[in-house]
Amino acid sequence: MVDELRHYATGSVIPLGDGFTGKSVLSRLLIDPQLSDEKLNNILLKTRKSYNIEIEFSSEEVIVDNSPVTSTFQFYVFPGQRQKISDKSTTFDEILDVFDCFPALLKVSVLLLIHDVTKPHTLKSLEMWLRFALVKNWIYEDTLIVFLSNKIDLEPADDTVIEQVKEVIYSYIEDHELQVGKDQIKSVKTSCVKMVGIQELRDMIIEWIAKRGIKGIGIRALEEEIKEEKKEN
Ligand SMILES: Nc1nc2c(ncn2[C@@H]2O[C@H](COP(=O)(O)OP(=O)(O)OP(=O)(O)O)[C@@H](O)[C@H]2O)c(=O)[nH]1
Ligand SMILES: [Mg+2]
């Protein structure tokens, strides 16, 4: 009886990358990929540089092993800047300090490493971002790592570079003796302007969290379980 009822899985998603690579815009599109052209233009034009944490979430039902699972992903988007630009501006490290003990940030289900294909320095700094995630112990055996080449409407992404980056990510994983397989390191090419790769990435995240996220069962299922336990005793 309980098996027939809905199960739930949740997971946190953290996009990491330099400022202006597209973390905020991408996260907003992943939450709602079926948006109108007008809403898309608004998001592209009106998203401002982040100076605080941005939290977004979305749920979708998927079938896992013939059972429905409600997969909920929560985005925690930080500012990309690590250097102080002015007295009033806040940095990644300052914002993270405030949220450091937040339970959802103790284990990250999906880590998005994002770079802007038109700016080679944003690719180089991904090693720094990955090291940061490792130091924080965000990566564990149920983490999916996705390397994102964003803004491909402006320049094509280089497949050779993508494969090399995935190898580098894996070598870090091996050095830290983490139980993360090579198949847990993926890549997606995206364009927020042309809405390329967004649905693919969303499906990847939803499915991963449904299968490997933090499991729970709904209130109805819990009630049903308690009733069955009472009957048995
Ligand atoms: N051409 C193009 N522009 C994009 C794309 N994705 C994002 N942008 C633009 O890039 C700029 C930066 O995007 P944001 O999402 O604010 O970048 P961010 O990584 O959150 O930046 P910080 O908040 O400073 O860390 C915005 O002007 C976006 O409209 C894309 O795929 N193609
Ligand atoms: Mg931002």
Short mmCIF file of C-alpha atoms and ligand atoms in Angstrom, two decimals:
data_model
loop_
_atom_site.label_atom_id
_atom_site.label_comp_id
_atom_site.label_asym_id
_atom_site.label_seq_id
_atom_site.Cartn_x
_atom_site.Cartn_y
_atom_site.Cartn_z
CA MET A 1 0.00 0.00 0.00
CA VAL A 2 2.71 2.44 1.02
CA ASP A 3 4.64 1.66 -2.18
CA GLU A 4 1.70 2.93 -4.21
CA LEU A 5 1.90 6.30 -2.54
CA ARG A 6 4.12 9.11 -3.66
CA HIS A 7 7.73 9.37 -2.58
CA TYR A 8 9.81 12.51 -2.42
CA ALA A 9 13.42 13.40 -3.08
CA THR A 10 15.11 16.74 -2.58
CA GLY A 11 18.53 18.06 -3.41
CA SER A 12 20.53 21.25 -3.43
CA VAL A 13 22.10 22.62 -6.60
CA ILE A 14 25.00 25.08 -6.46
CA PRO A 15 26.29 26.86 -9.54
CA LEU A 16 29.90 27.98 -9.13
CA GLY A 17 31.83 30.22 -11.49
CA ASP A 18 33.19 33.73 -11.90
CA GLY A 19 31.00 36.83 -12.00
CA PHE A 20 29.03 37.44 -15.22
CA THR A 21 29.25 33.79 -16.38
CA GLY A 22 25.43 33.45 -16.15
CA LYS A 23 24.77 31.67 -12.83
CA SER A 24 21.74 33.77 -11.85
CA VAL A 25 20.11 33.85 -15.29
CA LEU A 26 20.67 30.15 -15.89
CA SER A 27 19.21 29.20 -12.51
CA ARG A 28 16.08 31.24 -13.17
CA LEU A 29 15.61 29.60 -16.58
CA LEU A 30 16.14 26.11 -15.17
CA ILE A 31 13.33 26.74 -12.70
CA ASP A 32 10.94 27.68 -15.50
CA PRO A 33 12.20 26.63 -18.96
CA GLN A 34 8.79 27.01 -20.68
CA LEU A 35 8.70 30.79 -20.22
CA SER A 36 7.48 33.33 -22.78
CA ASP A 37 9.88 35.38 -24.95
CA GLU A 38 8.91 38.47 -22.97
CA LYS A 39 9.79 36.87 -19.64
CA LEU A 40 13.05 35.54 -21.08
CA ASN A 41 14.04 39.01 -22.29
CA ASN A 42 13.18 40.44 -18.89
CA ILE A 43 15.38 37.91 -17.13
CA LEU A 44 18.26 38.48 -19.56
CA LEU A 45 18.10 42.26 -19.36
CA LYS A 46 17.08 42.82 -15.77
CA THR A 47 19.18 40.30 -13.84
CA ARG A 48 21.69 42.36 -11.92
CA LYS A 49 25.05 41.39 -10.47
CA SER A 50 24.43 39.35 -7.33
CA TYR A 51 25.41 40.72 -3.94
CA ASN A 52 23.43 38.23 -1.89
CA ILE A 53 22.39 34.58 -1.94
CA GLU A 54 19.56 33.85 -4.39
CA ILE A 55 17.35 30.86 -3.63
CA GLU A 56 15.03 29.28 -6.19
CA PHE A 57 13.25 25.96 -6.16
CA SER A 58 11.10 23.78 -8.40
CA SER A 59 9.43 20.35 -8.22
CA GLU A 60 8.49 17.80 -10.81
CA GLU A 61 7.16 14.27 -10.71
CA VAL A 62 9.20 11.58 -12.46
CA ILE A 63 8.97 7.81 -12.60
CA VAL A 64 11.79 5.89 -10.93
CA ASP A 65 11.67 2.07 -10.95
CA ASN A 66 7.98 2.22 -11.92
CA SER A 67 7.06 4.48 -8.99
CA PRO A 68 6.32 8.20 -9.05
CA VAL A 69 8.87 10.36 -7.23
CA THR A 70 8.43 14.08 -6.64
CA SER A 71 11.87 15.53 -7.27
CA THR A 72 12.52 18.97 -5.77
CA PHE A 73 15.65 20.88 -6.58
CA GLN A 74 16.75 23.93 -4.66
CA PHE A 75 19.20 26.38 -6.17
CA TYR A 76 21.59 28.33 -3.95
CA VAL A 77 23.20 30.98 -6.13
CA PHE A 78 26.07 33.00 -4.71
CA PRO A 79 27.77 36.11 -6.05
CA GLY A 80 30.72 35.18 -8.28
CA GLN A 81 33.09 37.91 -7.08
CA ARG A 82 35.70 36.93 -4.52
CA GLN A 83 37.38 40.34 -4.39
CA LYS A 84 35.75 43.37 -2.80
CA ILE A 85 34.84 45.93 -5.48
CA SER A 86 33.69 48.63 -3.06
CA ASP A 87 32.89 48.99 0.65
CA LYS A 88 29.21 48.34 -0.05
CA SER A 89 29.63 45.28 -2.30
CA THR A 90 29.58 41.82 -0.73
CA THR A 91 31.73 38.93 -1.86
CA PHE A 92 31.11 35.20 -2.32
CA ASP A 93 33.05 34.43 0.87
CA GLU A 94 31.16 36.96 2.99
CA ILE A 95 27.76 35.60 1.89
CA LEU A 96 28.86 31.99 2.28
CA ASP A 97 30.05 32.68 5.85
CA VAL A 98 26.46 33.56 6.77
CA PHE A 99 24.98 30.38 5.25
CA ASP A 100 27.80 28.00 6.02
CA CYS A 101 25.92 25.92 8.57
CA PHE A 102 22.76 25.77 6.46
CA PRO A 103 21.81 22.04 6.36
CA ALA A 104 21.12 22.06 2.60
CA LEU A 105 24.69 23.21 2.01
CA LEU A 106 26.29 20.36 3.90
CA LYS A 107 25.90 17.95 1.01
CA VAL A 108 25.35 19.16 -2.52
CA SER A 109 23.37 16.97 -4.94
CA VAL A 110 24.37 18.82 -8.10
CA LEU A 111 27.39 21.05 -8.56
CA LEU A 112 27.34 23.17 -11.71
CA LEU A 113 30.77 24.44 -12.75
CA ILE A 114 29.99 27.22 -15.18
CA HIS A 115 32.22 29.16 -17.54
CA ASP A 116 31.61 31.76 -20.22
CA VAL A 117 32.95 30.43 -23.56
CA THR A 118 33.92 33.96 -24.65
CA LYS A 119 36.17 34.51 -21.60
CA PRO A 120 39.06 32.02 -21.25
CA HIS A 121 39.91 33.25 -17.72
CA THR A 122 36.50 31.97 -16.50
CA LEU A 123 37.57 28.48 -17.60
CA LYS A 124 40.92 28.72 -15.79
CA SER A 125 39.27 29.77 -12.53
CA LEU A 126 37.03 26.67 -12.49
CA GLU A 127 39.93 24.80 -10.88
CA MET A 128 39.80 27.30 -8.02
CA TRP A 129 36.01 26.85 -7.72
CA LEU A 130 36.33 23.06 -7.74
CA ARG A 131 39.06 23.17 -5.06
CA PHE A 132 36.76 25.37 -3.03
CA ALA A 133 33.89 22.83 -3.25
CA LEU A 134 36.29 20.06 -2.22
CA VAL A 135 37.57 22.00 0.79
CA LYS A 136 33.96 22.58 1.87
CA ASN A 137 33.24 18.82 1.56
CA TRP A 138 30.29 19.62 -0.68
CA ILE A 139 31.06 16.70 -3.00
CA TYR A 140 30.13 13.21 -1.80
CA GLU A 141 29.15 9.89 -3.38
CA ASP A 142 25.71 11.20 -4.48
CA THR A 143 26.94 14.41 -6.11
CA LEU A 144 26.58 14.99 -9.84
CA ILE A 145 29.14 17.43 -11.26
CA VAL A 146 28.16 19.21 -14.48
CA PHE A 147 30.65 21.29 -16.43
CA LEU A 148 28.72 24.01 -18.27
CA SER A 149 29.92 25.93 -21.31
CA ASN A 150 27.58 28.91 -21.31
CA LYS A 151 26.91 31.65 -23.92
CA ILE A 152 27.37 29.35 -26.92
CA ASP A 153 25.19 31.78 -28.92
CA LEU A 154 28.31 34.01 -28.96
CA GLU A 155 31.03 31.41 -29.61
CA PRO A 156 31.02 27.64 -30.10
CA ALA A 157 32.29 25.43 -27.27
CA ASP A 158 35.38 23.32 -27.93
CA ASP A 159 34.70 19.56 -27.50
CA THR A 160 38.38 18.78 -26.89
CA VAL A 161 38.51 21.34 -24.07
CA ILE A 162 35.31 19.87 -22.58
CA GLU A 163 36.81 16.36 -22.47
CA GLN A 164 40.07 17.73 -20.97
CA VAL A 165 38.19 19.63 -18.26
CA LYS A 166 36.18 16.50 -17.35
CA GLU A 167 39.48 14.60 -16.99
CA VAL A 168 40.90 17.34 -14.74
CA ILE A 169 37.75 17.26 -12.57
CA TYR A 170 38.06 13.48 -12.29
CA SER A 171 41.73 13.70 -11.30
CA TYR A 172 40.77 16.02 -8.42
CA ILE A 173 38.08 13.54 -7.37
CA GLU A 174 40.60 10.68 -7.41
CA ASP A 175 43.19 12.72 -5.46
CA HIS A 176 40.58 13.31 -2.76
CA GLU A 177 39.60 9.62 -2.77
CA LEU A 178 35.92 10.42 -3.23
CA GLN A 179 33.45 7.72 -4.23
CA VAL A 180 32.35 9.63 -7.32
CA GLY A 181 32.43 7.69 -10.61
CA LYS A 182 33.46 9.10 -13.99
CA ASP A 183 29.80 8.82 -15.05
CA GLN A 184 28.97 11.41 -12.35
CA ILE A 185 30.91 14.06 -14.27
CA LYS A 186 28.89 15.41 -17.17
CA SER A 187 28.95 18.40 -19.48
CA VAL A 188 26.26 20.50 -21.15
CA LYS A 189 26.61 23.37 -23.63
CA THR A 190 24.13 26.13 -22.90
CA SER A 191 22.84 29.40 -24.24
CA CYS A 192 20.41 31.33 -22.10
CA VAL A 193 19.68 33.67 -25.02
CA LYS A 194 18.74 30.87 -27.43
CA MET A 195 17.46 28.53 -24.68
CA VAL A 196 19.86 25.80 -25.78
CA GLY A 197 20.73 23.01 -23.34
CA ILE A 198 18.42 24.36 -20.62
CA GLN A 199 15.76 21.64 -20.85
CA GLU A 200 18.47 18.95 -21.16
CA LEU A 201 20.18 20.25 -18.03
CA ARG A 202 16.90 20.53 -16.12
CA ASP A 203 15.96 16.93 -17.01
CA MET A 204 19.43 15.77 -15.91
CA ILE A 205 19.10 17.54 -12.54
CA ILE A 206 15.50 16.39 -11.89
CA GLU A 207 16.31 12.77 -12.72
CA TRP A 208 19.50 12.77 -10.64
CA ILE A 209 17.75 14.15 -7.59
CA ALA A 210 14.82 11.74 -8.00
CA LYS A 211 17.28 8.83 -7.96
CA ARG A 212 20.13 10.05 -5.75
CA GLY A 213 18.70 12.98 -3.77
CA ILE A 214 17.71 12.93 -0.11
CA LYS A 215 14.74 10.60 0.12
CA GLY A 216 11.58 11.12 2.06
CA ILE A 217 8.00 10.02 1.97
CA GLY A 218 4.96 12.26 1.99
CA ILE A 219 2.69 12.82 4.98
CA ARG A 220 0.01 10.54 3.51
CA ALA A 221 2.51 7.74 3.10
CA LEU A 222 3.72 8.23 6.65
CA GLU A 223 0.16 8.07 7.98
CA GLU A 224 -0.41 4.91 5.97
CA GLU A 225 2.81 3.36 7.34
CA ILE A 226 1.79 4.15 10.93
CA LYS A 227 -1.67 2.59 10.32
CA GLU A 228 -0.07 -0.57 8.93
CA GLU A 229 2.36 -0.80 11.86
CA LYS A 230 -0.58 -0.51 14.29
CA LYS A 231 -2.44 -3.27 12.43
CA GLU A 232 0.58 -5.56 12.63
CA ASN A 233 1.02 -5.07 16.41
N1 LIG B 1 24.87 36.14 -24.85
C1 LIG B 1 24.58 35.54 -23.70
N2 LIG B 1 24.48 36.26 -22.58
C2 LIG B 1 24.19 35.59 -21.43
C3 LIG B 1 23.97 34.20 -21.40
N3 LIG B 1 23.73 33.84 -20.11
C4 LIG B 1 23.78 34.97 -19.38
N4 LIG B 1 24.06 36.03 -20.17
C5 LIG B 1 24.25 37.43 -19.76
O1 LIG B 1 25.43 37.50 -18.97
C6 LIG B 1 25.27 38.48 -17.95
C7 LIG B 1 25.62 37.91 -16.58
O2 LIG B 1 24.65 36.97 -16.20
P1 LIG B 1 24.35 36.66 -14.65
O3 LIG B 1 23.42 35.52 -14.60
O4 LIG B 1 23.99 37.91 -13.95
O5 LIG B 1 25.83 36.22 -14.19
P2 LIG B 1 26.29 35.72 -12.73
O6 LIG B 1 27.21 34.57 -12.96
O7 LIG B 1 25.12 35.48 -11.86
O8 LIG B 1 27.14 36.97 -12.23
P3 LIG B 1 27.41 37.45 -10.70
O9 LIG B 1 26.10 37.67 -10.05
O10 LIG B 1 28.22 38.69 -10.85
O11 LIG B 1 28.23 36.36 -10.06
C8 LIG B 1 23.84 39.01 -18.06
O12 LIG B 1 23.88 40.24 -18.76
C9 LIG B 1 23.13 37.95 -18.86
O13 LIG B 1 22.05 38.46 -19.59
C10 LIG B 1 24.05 33.47 -22.62
O14 LIG B 1 23.87 32.27 -22.70
N5 LIG B 1 24.35 34.20 -23.74
MG MG B 2 24.44 36.41 -10.11
#
